[in-house]
Coordinates of C-alpha atoms in Angstrom, one line a residue:
Chain A
M1300 CA 35.6 -84.3 33.6
T1301 CA 36.6 -80.9 34.7
Q1302 CA 40.2 -81.2 33.9
T1303 CA 39.7 -81.2 30.2
Q1304 CA 37.4 -78.3 30.4
A1305 CA 39.7 -76.3 32.6
G1306 CA 42.4 -77.2 30.2
T1307 CA 40.7 -75.7 27.2
V1308 CA 39.9 -72.5 29.2
A1309 CA 43.5 -72.3 30.1
E1310 CA 44.5 -72.5 26.5
R1311 CA 42.5 -69.4 25.8
R1312 CA 44.2 -67.4 28.6
P1313 CA 46.4 -64.5 27.5
A1314 CA 50.1 -65.2 27.2
T1315 CA 51.1 -64.3 30.7
P1316 CA 52.8 -66.6 33.3
P1317 CA 50.1 -67.7 35.7
G1318 CA 52.5 -68.7 38.4
T1319 CA 55.8 -67.0 38.6
P1320 CA 57.5 -69.0 41.3
A1321 CA 60.1 -68.1 43.8
G1322 CA 61.8 -65.0 42.6
R1323 CA 62.6 -61.5 43.5
P1324 CA 60.0 -59.4 45.3
A1325 CA 57.8 -57.2 43.3
R1326 CA 59.0 -53.6 43.1
G1327 CA 55.7 -52.1 44.0
P1328 CA 52.0 -52.8 44.4
G1329 CA 49.8 -53.2 41.4
R1330 CA 52.5 -54.5 39.0
R1331 CA 50.5 -56.5 36.6
L1332 CA 52.7 -57.0 33.7
P1333 CA 54.4 -60.4 33.4
R1334 CA 57.7 -60.2 35.2
G1335 CA 60.9 -61.9 34.2
N1336 CA 61.6 -64.5 36.9
Y1337 CA 65.4 -64.6 37.1
P1338 CA 65.9 -67.3 39.8
A1339 CA 63.6 -69.7 38.2
G1340 CA 65.0 -68.8 34.8
F1341 CA 68.5 -69.5 36.1
A1342 CA 67.4 -72.8 37.5
A1343 CA 65.9 -73.7 34.1
L1344 CA 69.2 -72.8 32.4
L1345 CA 71.1 -75.0 34.9
W1346 CA 68.7 -77.9 34.2
L1347 CA 69.1 -77.3 30.5
A1348 CA 72.8 -78.0 30.9
V1349 CA 72.2 -81.1 33.0
V1350 CA 69.9 -82.4 30.3
V1351 CA 71.8 -81.3 27.2
I1352 CA 75.4 -82.2 28.2
P1353 CA 74.9 -85.9 28.5
L1354 CA 72.9 -86.0 25.3
Y1355 CA 75.7 -84.0 23.5
V1356 CA 78.3 -86.4 24.8
L1357 CA 76.1 -89.3 23.6
V1358 CA 75.9 -88.0 20.1
I1359 CA 79.5 -86.8 19.8
S1360 CA 80.8 -90.1 21.1
T1361 CA 79.1 -92.1 18.4
L1362 CA 81.0 -90.1 15.7
Q1363 CA 84.4 -91.2 16.9
D1364 CA 86.2 -94.3 16.0
R1365 CA 87.0 -96.9 18.7
A1366 CA 90.7 -95.9 19.1
S1367 CA 90.2 -92.2 19.3
Y1368 CA 87.5 -92.7 22.0
L1369 CA 89.8 -94.7 24.1
E1370 CA 92.5 -92.2 23.7
N1371 CA 90.7 -88.8 23.9
G1372 CA 87.6 -89.6 26.0
P1373 CA 84.0 -88.6 25.4
L1374 CA 84.3 -84.8 25.4
S1375 CA 86.8 -84.4 22.6
L1376 CA 85.5 -83.4 19.2
P1377 CA 86.1 -86.3 16.8
T1378 CA 89.0 -85.4 14.5
S1379 CA 87.5 -87.2 11.6
P1380 CA 83.8 -87.7 12.4
S1381 CA 82.3 -90.8 10.8
L1382 CA 79.2 -92.9 10.9
D1383 CA 81.1 -96.2 11.0
S1384 CA 79.9 -97.1 14.4
Y1385 CA 76.3 -96.8 13.2
Q1386 CA 77.2 -99.0 10.3
R1387 CA 78.7 -101.7 12.6
V1388 CA 75.5 -101.7 14.7
L1389 CA 73.2 -101.8 11.7
E1390 CA 75.1 -104.7 10.1
G1391 CA 74.5 -106.8 13.2
E1392 CA 71.2 -108.0 14.7
F1393 CA 69.8 -104.5 15.3
P1394 CA 67.3 -104.5 12.3
R1395 CA 65.8 -107.7 13.6
Y1396 CA 65.4 -106.2 17.1
L1397 CA 63.9 -103.1 15.6
L1398 CA 61.4 -105.1 13.6
N1399 CA 60.4 -107.1 16.7
T1400 CA 59.9 -103.9 18.7
L1401 CA 57.8 -102.5 15.9
V1402 CA 55.5 -105.5 15.9
V1403 CA 55.2 -105.4 19.7
T1404 CA 54.5 -101.6 19.7
V1405 CA 51.9 -101.6 17.0
S1406 CA 50.1 -104.6 18.5
C1407 CA 50.0 -103.2 22.0
A1408 CA 48.7 -99.8 20.8
A1409 CA 46.0 -101.5 18.7
I1410 CA 44.9 -103.8 21.6
A1411 CA 45.0 -100.9 24.1
V1412 CA 42.9 -98.6 21.9
V1413 CA 40.2 -101.2 20.9
L1414 CA 39.7 -102.6 24.4
S1415 CA 39.9 -99.3 26.3
V1416 CA 37.4 -97.7 23.9
T1417 CA 34.8 -100.4 24.4
V1418 CA 35.4 -100.5 28.2
A1419 CA 35.3 -96.7 28.6
Y1420 CA 32.1 -96.5 26.4
T1421 CA 30.4 -98.9 28.7
V1422 CA 31.6 -97.2 31.9
V1423 CA 30.4 -93.8 30.7
R1424 CA 27.2 -94.8 29.1
N1425 CA 26.0 -97.8 31.1
R1426 CA 24.7 -96.5 34.4
S1427 CA 24.6 -99.8 36.3
A1428 CA 26.5 -100.6 39.5
I1429 CA 28.6 -103.2 37.6
S1430 CA 29.9 -100.7 35.2
R1431 CA 30.9 -98.5 38.1
R1432 CA 32.7 -101.4 39.7
T1433 CA 34.4 -102.1 36.4
F1434 CA 35.8 -98.6 36.4
Q1435 CA 37.0 -99.0 40.0
L1436 CA 38.8 -102.2 39.0
F1437 CA 40.7 -100.4 36.4
L1438 CA 41.5 -97.6 38.8
L1439 CA 43.0 -100.1 41.2
G1440 CA 45.0 -101.4 38.3
L1441 CA 46.8 -98.1 38.1
A1442 CA 48.7 -99.0 41.3
I1443 CA 49.9 -102.5 40.3
P1444 CA 53.7 -102.4 39.6
S1445 CA 54.6 -104.9 36.9
Q1446 CA 57.5 -106.2 38.9
A1447 CA 55.1 -107.4 41.5
V1448 CA 53.2 -109.7 39.2
I1449 CA 56.0 -110.8 36.9
I1450 CA 56.3 -114.3 38.5
P1451 CA 52.7 -115.3 38.1
I1452 CA 52.7 -113.9 34.5
Y1453 CA 55.8 -116.0 33.8
W1454 CA 53.8 -119.0 35.1
L1455 CA 50.8 -118.1 33.0
I1456 CA 52.8 -117.6 29.9
T1457 CA 54.6 -120.9 30.2
E1458 CA 51.3 -122.7 30.9
L1459 CA 49.9 -121.1 27.8
Q1460 CA 52.9 -122.4 25.8
M1461 CA 53.8 -118.9 24.8
Y1462 CA 57.2 -118.6 26.5
D1463 CA 59.8 -117.0 24.1
T1464 CA 57.3 -115.6 21.6
L1465 CA 56.5 -112.0 20.8
M1466 CA 52.9 -112.8 22.0
A1467 CA 54.3 -113.4 25.5
V1468 CA 55.5 -109.7 25.5
I1469 CA 52.5 -108.2 23.8
L1470 CA 49.7 -109.6 26.0
P1471 CA 50.9 -108.5 29.4
T1472 CA 52.3 -105.2 28.1
A1473 CA 48.9 -104.3 26.5
A1474 CA 47.0 -105.4 29.7
F1475 CA 49.2 -103.1 31.8
S1476 CA 48.5 -100.1 29.6
L1477 CA 44.7 -100.6 30.0
P1478 CA 44.1 -98.8 33.3
V1479 CA 45.6 -95.5 32.1
S1480 CA 43.9 -95.8 28.8
V1481 CA 40.5 -96.4 30.3
L1482 CA 41.0 -93.4 32.7
I1483 CA 42.0 -91.1 29.8
L1484 CA 39.1 -92.2 27.6
V1485 CA 36.5 -92.0 30.3
G1486 CA 37.5 -88.4 30.9
T1487 CA 37.2 -87.7 27.2
M1488 CA 33.9 -89.5 26.6
R1489 CA 32.2 -87.9 29.6
D1490 CA 32.4 -84.6 27.7
I1491 CA 30.3 -85.8 24.8
D1492 CA 26.9 -84.0 25.0
E1493 CA 24.0 -86.2 26.1
E1494 CA 21.8 -84.6 23.4
L1495 CA 24.0 -86.1 20.7
Y1496 CA 23.4 -89.6 22.0
E1497 CA 19.7 -89.0 22.3
S1498 CA 19.3 -87.7 18.7
M1499 CA 21.2 -90.7 17.4
A1500 CA 19.1 -93.0 19.5
L1501 CA 15.9 -91.4 18.2
D1502 CA 17.1 -92.0 14.7
G1503 CA 17.2 -95.7 15.6
A1504 CA 21.0 -96.0 15.5
S1505 CA 22.4 -99.2 16.9
Q1506 CA 25.0 -99.3 19.7
T1507 CA 27.7 -100.1 17.2
R1508 CA 26.7 -97.2 15.0
I1509 CA 26.6 -94.8 17.9
L1510 CA 30.1 -96.0 19.0
L1511 CA 31.6 -95.7 15.5
Q1512 CA 29.9 -92.6 14.3
L1513 CA 29.6 -90.5 17.4
V1514 CA 31.8 -91.7 20.3
V1515 CA 34.9 -92.5 18.3
P1516 CA 35.0 -89.3 16.2
M1517 CA 34.2 -87.2 19.3
S1518 CA 37.0 -88.8 21.4
R1519 CA 39.7 -88.7 18.7
A1520 CA 42.0 -86.6 20.9
G1521 CA 41.7 -89.1 23.8
I1522 CA 42.2 -92.1 21.5
S1523 CA 45.3 -90.7 20.0
T1524 CA 46.7 -90.0 23.5
V1525 CA 45.9 -93.6 24.5
G1526 CA 47.6 -94.9 21.4
V1527 CA 50.7 -92.8 21.9
F1528 CA 51.0 -93.8 25.6
A1529 CA 50.5 -97.5 24.9
A1530 CA 53.1 -97.4 22.1
L1531 CA 55.7 -95.6 24.2
G1532 CA 55.2 -98.0 27.0
A1533 CA 55.6 -101.0 24.7
W1534 CA 58.6 -99.5 22.9
N1535 CA 60.5 -98.9 26.1
G1536 CA 59.3 -102.0 28.1
F1537 CA 62.1 -104.1 29.4
L1538 CA 61.0 -106.4 32.3
F1539 CA 58.5 -108.5 30.3
P1540 CA 60.8 -109.2 27.4
L1541 CA 63.7 -109.9 29.8
I1542 CA 61.7 -112.6 31.7
L1543 CA 59.4 -113.9 29.0
T1544 CA 61.7 -114.2 25.9
Q1545 CA 65.0 -115.9 25.5
S1546 CA 66.0 -116.5 21.9
Q1547 CA 67.7 -113.9 19.7
E1548 CA 65.0 -114.1 17.0
N1549 CA 62.4 -112.8 19.5
R1550 CA 64.6 -110.2 21.1
V1551 CA 63.2 -106.6 21.3
L1552 CA 65.4 -103.4 21.2
T1553 CA 65.6 -102.8 25.0
L1554 CA 66.7 -106.4 25.5
G1555 CA 69.1 -106.1 22.6
L1556 CA 70.7 -103.0 24.2
Y1557 CA 71.1 -104.9 27.4
D1558 CA 72.9 -107.6 25.5
Y1559 CA 75.2 -105.1 23.7
I1560 CA 76.8 -104.3 27.1
G1561 CA 78.7 -107.6 26.7
E1562 CA 79.0 -107.6 22.9
Y1563 CA 80.3 -104.0 22.6
R1564 CA 82.4 -104.0 25.8
A1565 CA 85.4 -102.7 23.9
D1566 CA 83.5 -100.6 21.3
I1567 CA 81.8 -97.7 23.2
P1568 CA 81.0 -95.7 20.0
A1569 CA 79.0 -98.7 18.7
L1570 CA 77.3 -99.2 22.0
L1571 CA 76.2 -95.6 22.1
S1572 CA 75.2 -95.7 18.5
A1573 CA 72.8 -98.4 19.3
V1574 CA 71.4 -96.2 22.1
V1575 CA 70.9 -93.4 19.7
L1576 CA 69.4 -95.6 17.1
S1577 CA 66.9 -96.9 19.6
I1578 CA 65.8 -93.4 20.6
V1579 CA 65.6 -91.8 17.1
P1580 CA 62.3 -93.4 16.1
I1581 CA 60.6 -92.1 19.3
F1582 CA 62.1 -88.7 18.9
T1583 CA 60.8 -88.6 15.4
A1584 CA 57.3 -89.7 16.6
Y1585 CA 57.5 -87.1 19.3
L1586 CA 57.8 -84.4 16.7
F1587 CA 54.4 -85.5 15.3
A1588 CA 52.6 -86.6 18.4
R1589 CA 53.9 -84.0 20.9
R1590 CA 50.5 -82.5 21.6
Q1591 CA 48.9 -85.9 22.5
L1592 CA 51.8 -86.8 24.8
I1593 CA 52.1 -83.5 26.6
N1594 CA 48.3 -82.9 27.1
G1595 CA 47.9 -86.4 28.4
L1596 CA 50.6 -86.0 31.0
M1597 CA 49.6 -82.5 32.0
G1598 CA 46.1 -83.7 32.6
V1599 CA 47.4 -85.8 35.4
G1600 CA 48.3 -82.7 37.3
G1601 CA 45.0 -80.9 36.8
R1602 CA 43.0 -83.0 39.2
Chain B
M822 CA 31.7 -84.9 36.9
S823 CA 31.3 -82.4 34.2
R824 CA 28.5 -79.9 33.8
H825 CA 27.2 -81.9 30.9
S826 CA 26.5 -85.1 32.7
A827 CA 25.1 -83.3 35.7
R828 CA 22.5 -81.7 33.5
A829 CA 22.1 -84.9 31.5
D830 CA 21.1 -86.8 34.6
A831 CA 18.1 -84.5 35.0
V832 CA 16.7 -84.7 31.5
S833 CA 18.0 -88.0 30.0
V834 CA 15.6 -90.3 28.3
P835 CA 15.8 -93.7 30.0
H836 CA 17.7 -96.2 27.9
A837 CA 18.3 -93.8 25.1
G838 CA 21.2 -95.4 23.4
R839 CA 22.7 -97.1 26.4
P840 CA 25.2 -99.9 25.7
G841 CA 24.9 -103.3 27.4
L842 CA 27.6 -104.5 29.7
A843 CA 28.7 -107.0 27.1
W844 CA 30.7 -104.3 25.4
A845 CA 33.1 -104.2 28.3
I846 CA 33.6 -108.0 28.6
P847 CA 36.6 -108.4 26.2
G848 CA 38.6 -105.6 27.9
V849 CA 37.7 -106.7 31.4
L850 CA 38.5 -110.3 30.8
F851 CA 41.8 -109.4 29.2
F852 CA 42.7 -107.2 32.2
L853 CA 41.6 -109.8 34.7
V854 CA 43.7 -112.6 33.2
F855 CA 46.9 -110.7 32.6
A856 CA 46.9 -108.1 35.4
A857 CA 44.4 -108.7 38.2
A858 CA 44.6 -112.5 38.5
P859 CA 48.4 -112.4 38.7
M860 CA 48.0 -110.1 41.7
V861 CA 46.1 -112.8 43.5
L862 CA 48.4 -115.6 42.2
V863 CA 51.5 -113.9 43.6
G864 CA 49.9 -114.3 47.0
Y865 CA 49.3 -118.0 46.4
L866 CA 52.8 -118.6 45.0
S867 CA 54.4 -117.0 48.1
F868 CA 53.2 -120.1 50.0
T869 CA 54.8 -122.5 47.6
D870 CA 58.1 -123.9 46.7
W871 CA 58.7 -123.6 42.9
D872 CA 61.8 -123.8 40.8
G873 CA 60.1 -122.5 37.6
L874 CA 60.0 -125.9 35.8
G875 CA 57.7 -128.3 37.7
S876 CA 54.6 -127.2 39.4
P877 CA 54.5 -125.2 42.6
S878 CA 54.1 -127.2 45.8
W879 CA 52.5 -125.9 48.9
I880 CA 54.8 -125.3 51.8
G881 CA 52.8 -123.1 54.1
F882 CA 54.5 -120.1 55.8
D883 CA 58.1 -121.3 55.2
N884 CA 58.9 -118.5 52.7
W885 CA 57.4 -115.9 54.9
S886 CA 59.3 -116.9 58.1
R887 CA 62.5 -117.1 56.0
L888 CA 61.8 -113.7 54.6
W889 CA 61.2 -112.3 58.1
N890 CA 64.7 -113.4 59.2
D891 CA 66.5 -112.6 56.0
D892 CA 69.1 -109.9 56.5
G893 CA 69.2 -109.4 52.7
M894 CA 65.5 -108.6 52.8
R895 CA 65.9 -106.1 55.6
N896 CA 68.7 -104.4 53.7
A897 CA 66.5 -104.3 50.5
V898 CA 63.6 -102.8 52.4
W899 CA 65.8 -100.2 54.0
L900 CA 67.4 -99.3 50.6
S901 CA 64.1 -99.1 48.9
V902 CA 62.7 -96.7 51.6
L903 CA 65.9 -94.6 51.4
L904 CA 65.8 -94.5 47.6
T905 CA 62.2 -93.4 47.7
L906 CA 62.9 -90.6 50.2
C907 CA 66.0 -89.4 48.3
T908 CA 64.4 -89.4 44.8
W909 CA 61.3 -87.6 46.3
A910 CA 63.5 -85.0 48.0
V911 CA 65.6 -84.4 44.8
Q912 CA 62.8 -84.5 42.2
T913 CA 60.0 -82.5 44.0
P914 CA 61.7 -79.1 44.3
I915 CA 63.2 -79.3 40.8
A916 CA 60.0 -80.4 39.2
L917 CA 57.9 -77.9 41.1
L918 CA 60.2 -75.0 40.2
L919 CA 60.6 -76.0 36.6
G920 CA 56.9 -76.9 36.2
V921 CA 55.6 -73.6 37.5
W922 CA 58.2 -71.8 35.4
A923 CA 57.3 -73.7 32.3
A924 CA 53.6 -72.9 32.9
G925 CA 54.4 -69.4 31.6
R926 CA 53.4 -69.1 27.9
Q927 CA 56.5 -67.4 26.6
R928 CA 57.8 -69.0 23.4
Y929 CA 61.3 -69.7 24.8
R930 CA 59.8 -71.5 27.8
A931 CA 57.9 -73.7 25.4
V932 CA 61.1 -74.5 23.5
L933 CA 63.1 -75.3 26.6
S934 CA 60.3 -77.4 28.0
A935 CA 60.4 -79.4 24.8
I936 CA 64.1 -80.1 25.4
F937 CA 63.6 -80.9 29.1
F938 CA 61.1 -83.5 27.9
L939 CA 63.6 -85.6 25.9
P940 CA 64.9 -88.0 28.6
L941 CA 61.4 -89.1 29.2
L942 CA 61.1 -90.5 25.7
A943 CA 64.0 -92.9 25.9
S944 CA 63.8 -96.3 27.7
S945 CA 65.4 -96.7 31.1
V946 CA 67.6 -99.2 29.5
A947 CA 69.0 -96.7 26.9
L948 CA 69.5 -94.1 29.5
A949 CA 71.1 -96.4 32.0
L950 CA 73.5 -97.5 29.3
L951 CA 74.3 -93.9 28.5
W952 CA 75.0 -93.1 32.2
R953 CA 76.9 -96.3 32.7
T954 CA 79.3 -95.2 29.9
L955 CA 79.5 -91.6 31.3
F956 CA 80.3 -92.9 34.8
D957 CA 83.1 -95.1 33.6
P958 CA 86.0 -94.0 35.7
N959 CA 88.6 -94.5 33.0
L960 CA 86.9 -93.6 29.7
G961 CA 83.7 -91.8 30.7
L962 CA 82.8 -88.2 31.5
A963 CA 83.5 -89.1 35.1
A964 CA 87.2 -89.2 34.4
D965 CA 87.1 -85.6 33.0
V966 CA 85.0 -84.4 35.9
A967 CA 87.3 -85.9 38.5
E968 CA 90.2 -84.2 36.8
W969 CA 88.6 -80.8 36.8
F970 CA 87.6 -80.9 40.4
D971 CA 90.7 -82.7 41.5
L972 CA 88.7 -85.6 43.0
E973 CA 90.4 -88.5 44.6
T974 CA 88.6 -91.1 42.5
A975 CA 86.4 -91.0 39.5
D976 CA 84.9 -94.4 40.3
L977 CA 81.5 -93.3 41.5
L978 CA 79.9 -96.7 41.0
G979 CA 82.8 -98.4 42.8
S980 CA 81.7 -97.2 46.3
S981 CA 78.5 -98.1 48.1
R982 CA 77.5 -94.5 48.7
G983 CA 78.5 -93.4 45.2
A984 CA 76.6 -96.2 43.5
F985 CA 73.5 -95.2 45.5
I986 CA 73.9 -91.6 44.7
A987 CA 74.3 -92.5 41.0
I988 CA 71.0 -94.4 41.1
V989 CA 69.2 -91.4 42.7
F990 CA 70.7 -89.1 40.2
V991 CA 69.9 -91.1 37.1
A992 CA 66.4 -91.8 38.2
S993 CA 65.8 -88.2 38.9
W994 CA 67.3 -87.1 35.6
Q995 CA 64.9 -89.4 33.8
F996 CA 61.7 -88.7 35.7
V997 CA 62.0 -84.9 36.6
P998 CA 60.5 -84.1 33.1
F999 CA 57.4 -86.2 33.8
H1000 CA 56.8 -84.5 37.1
T1001 CA 57.6 -81.1 35.6
L1002 CA 54.8 -81.7 33.2
I1003 CA 52.4 -82.6 35.9
Y1004 CA 53.2 -79.4 37.8
Q1005 CA 53.0 -77.4 34.6
G1006 CA 49.5 -78.7 34.0
G1007 CA 48.5 -78.0 37.6
A1008 CA 50.0 -74.5 37.6
R1009 CA 48.2 -73.6 34.4
Q1010 CA 44.9 -74.2 36.0
I1011 CA 45.4 -71.7 38.8
P1012 CA 43.1 -68.8 38.1
R1013 CA 44.9 -65.8 37.0
S1014 CA 42.6 -63.6 39.1
L1015 CA 44.3 -64.9 42.3
Y1016 CA 47.6 -63.4 41.2
D1017 CA 46.1 -60.2 40.0
A1018 CA 44.4 -59.7 43.4
A1019 CA 47.6 -60.6 45.2
S1020 CA 49.7 -58.1 43.2
I1021 CA 47.1 -55.4 43.9
D1022 CA 47.6 -56.2 47.6
G1023 CA 51.3 -55.8 47.0
A1024 CA 52.4 -59.4 47.4
G1025 CA 55.8 -60.1 45.8
T1026 CA 56.7 -63.1 43.6
V1027 CA 58.0 -65.1 46.5
R1028 CA 55.0 -64.3 48.6
Q1029 CA 52.7 -65.2 45.7
F1030 CA 54.5 -68.5 45.2
F1031 CA 54.1 -69.6 48.8
S1032 CA 50.6 -68.2 49.5
I1033 CA 49.0 -68.9 46.1
T1034 CA 50.9 -71.3 43.9
L1035 CA 51.9 -73.8 46.5
P1036 CA 48.5 -74.2 48.3
Q1037 CA 46.7 -74.3 44.9
L1038 CA 49.0 -77.0 43.8
R1039 CA 48.2 -79.2 46.8
N1040 CA 46.4 -82.0 44.9
T1041 CA 49.1 -81.9 42.2
V1042 CA 51.8 -82.3 44.8
I1043 CA 50.0 -85.4 46.2
T1044 CA 49.4 -86.9 42.7
S1045 CA 53.1 -86.4 41.8
S1046 CA 54.3 -87.7 45.2
V1047 CA 52.2 -90.9 44.9
L1048 CA 53.6 -91.5 41.4
M1049 CA 57.1 -90.9 42.7
V1050 CA 56.8 -93.3 45.6
V1051 CA 55.3 -96.1 43.5
G1052 CA 57.9 -95.3 40.8
A1053 CA 60.9 -95.4 43.2
L1054 CA 59.8 -98.7 44.7
T1055 CA 59.9 -100.2 41.2
Y1056 CA 63.2 -99.0 39.8
F1057 CA 64.7 -102.1 38.4
D1058 CA 66.0 -101.5 34.9
T1059 CA 68.3 -98.7 36.0
V1060 CA 69.8 -100.7 38.9
L1061 CA 70.3 -103.9 36.8
I1062 CA 72.3 -102.0 34.2
L1063 CA 74.0 -99.4 36.2
T1064 CA 75.2 -101.3 39.3
N1065 CA 73.8 -104.8 39.1
G1066 CA 72.8 -104.4 42.7
G1067 CA 76.4 -103.7 43.8
P1068 CA 78.9 -103.0 44.9
G1069 CA 78.2 -105.8 47.4
D1070 CA 74.5 -105.2 48.1
A1071 CA 74.7 -101.5 48.2
T1072 CA 71.9 -101.0 45.6
R1073 CA 70.1 -104.3 46.0
I1074 CA 66.6 -102.8 46.3
L1075 CA 63.4 -104.8 46.7
P1076 CA 62.6 -105.5 43.0
F1077 CA 66.2 -106.3 42.3
L1078 CA 66.3 -108.8 45.2
M1079 CA 63.1 -110.3 43.8
Y1080 CA 64.6 -110.7 40.3
E1081 CA 67.8 -112.3 41.7
E1082 CA 65.9 -114.8 43.9
G1083 CA 63.4 -115.5 41.2
F1084 CA 65.3 -115.6 37.9
R1085 CA 68.9 -116.1 38.9
T1086 CA 68.6 -118.7 41.7
F1087 CA 65.1 -119.8 40.6
E1088 CA 63.5 -119.8 44.0
L1089 CA 60.3 -118.4 42.6
G1090 CA 58.2 -119.1 45.7
Y1091 CA 60.5 -117.1 47.8
A1092 CA 60.7 -114.4 45.2
S1093 CA 56.8 -114.3 45.2
A1094 CA 56.9 -113.5 48.9
I1095 CA 59.2 -110.6 48.1
A1096 CA 56.9 -109.4 45.3
A1097 CA 53.9 -109.6 47.6
T1098 CA 55.8 -107.5 50.1
L1099 CA 56.4 -105.0 47.4
V1100 CA 52.7 -104.8 46.6
V1101 CA 51.8 -104.3 50.2
I1102 CA 54.4 -101.6 50.7
A1103 CA 53.5 -99.7 47.5
T1104 CA 49.8 -99.8 48.2
G1105 CA 50.3 -99.0 51.9
V1106 CA 52.5 -96.0 51.3
S1107 CA 50.2 -94.6 48.5
L1108 CA 47.1 -95.0 50.7
L1109 CA 48.9 -93.5 53.7
L1110 CA 50.0 -90.5 51.6
V1111 CA 46.5 -90.0 50.2
R1112 CA 44.9 -90.4 53.6
L1113 CA 47.3 -88.1 55.5
T1114 CA 46.9 -85.4 53.0
G1115 CA 43.1 -85.6 52.9
F1116 CA 43.0 -86.3 49.2
T1117 CA 40.0 -88.7 49.6
R1118 CA 37.8 -85.9 50.8
M1119 CA 38.1 -84.6 47.3
Q1120 CA 38.1 -81.0 48.5
S1121 CA 38.5 -78.7 45.7
T1122 CA 41.5 -76.4 45.9
R1123 CA 39.3 -73.8 44.2
E1124 CA 36.7 -73.6 47.0
G1125 CA 35.3 -70.1 47.6
L1126 CA 36.2 -68.8 44.2

């Protein structure tokens, strides 16, 4: 796929802004040095404020105690900052929700990776009409909104006797992450050189060995992107757990947060602490998996 | 297609290490059962009467004729269209500007981009909870803002128009980073030589933006717009938590109406008809957008380079 190739070429480009957008007119012809772009820079600073202020209020509010939040509002610096509100949340059901979410996230990522690797391998390497149709099927799947099919899925899950289990959340969530995963991996696997396949085939390698020793190592970047995306989608998913689970023991984080609206009606610092606690694991993961996430998303625009 | 496979077609040894279709079967089956079959089933269910407990019973076109005459449905369609247009109009200029700006490879731009990205990581639920707290007219940030600007009321979510604006704002706040990244990726692929040639010809930054950047980003704009449209038609988490469809029915968009009919009043047949409408509208709008803009012809924006 050209997008990944162009992407790597772009990486090697010198450090100059390729597209300096709406800004002041150039002072003269032939200016080739990178210009500062004040209007866009100003817009970026403005957006920075729009992004950072709510996040600042979020964090600062969690450090207050209930009474001082009610009295002084969200913007005031806490007079005696404390982590009590976090403690209140962690002593409740939060750890259980976190554990459930972890189970769902890891399972979804694993299912998505294994199934999309095998599907993409077939799509790329099997040249029959059926494999082309298979790819088209998954491409169509990109456009299915999960809301649109939640009722039949609810039906399916109750018929399978899986209502109110973590499995009920895992299966549809993983299925809905497949189209993007297949798309990403087909792009990555197309870039593997044909000669490598041929030399392995000449050595008499089986399909399984070619997959495990050539295709998987060569598509590591794509596979980690797929894993990260599937995990993020599962971690943040709300509709499937909302409809397909009920009891507290099978509650995931997003559903738990929704529930806290009632439970912490009078305890805003605790409510917001729960929000922070639900985000922290992803922010931490983001620090490590930033490249996979960003490259995957940027690739979308490079078509 | 990449250069590799084009060349490979010419020289490949037949059947050299080609996997059988059996490899794809688990993935395809899984996808068919949990994603594709439900698409078909939603059509079937829309012709049935079902309370979620027994089994669905066929009632023909009753749901559809009821849907056609339902004022709540008309309101929901109108709100969904309006929401789509508004979020598109708000997000596109911001994401375009930020994305092209972030495509520059200066260190500080990379740092700011990393911060811009943060809202995208959190769930819509977490963000909607945050904004719900901030919009609280008595305790939230809204109270302070109303005081600074001497506004009559701080209760944004209390008025129909205010609640709608709040949804547009929160959705944009959440998804601008995603589209910024898409534009950043697109802008980075524009050949540098185009800008060099333009500067030699004396074109200024504004001129360059409108004559090079924007036309070169045509496909990116389409991709991002399709994703925005499909996204806006399916905002549900935000609406449920921020406004619960209210006040009145001011933010009762299509997916929310479907949720209410299906899982609050348990008329799942009728809700399926709403869901099917949602599918038709989402697919229709995306196809229209793609067709109108000539995306299917797959013209390269790099032609003649």
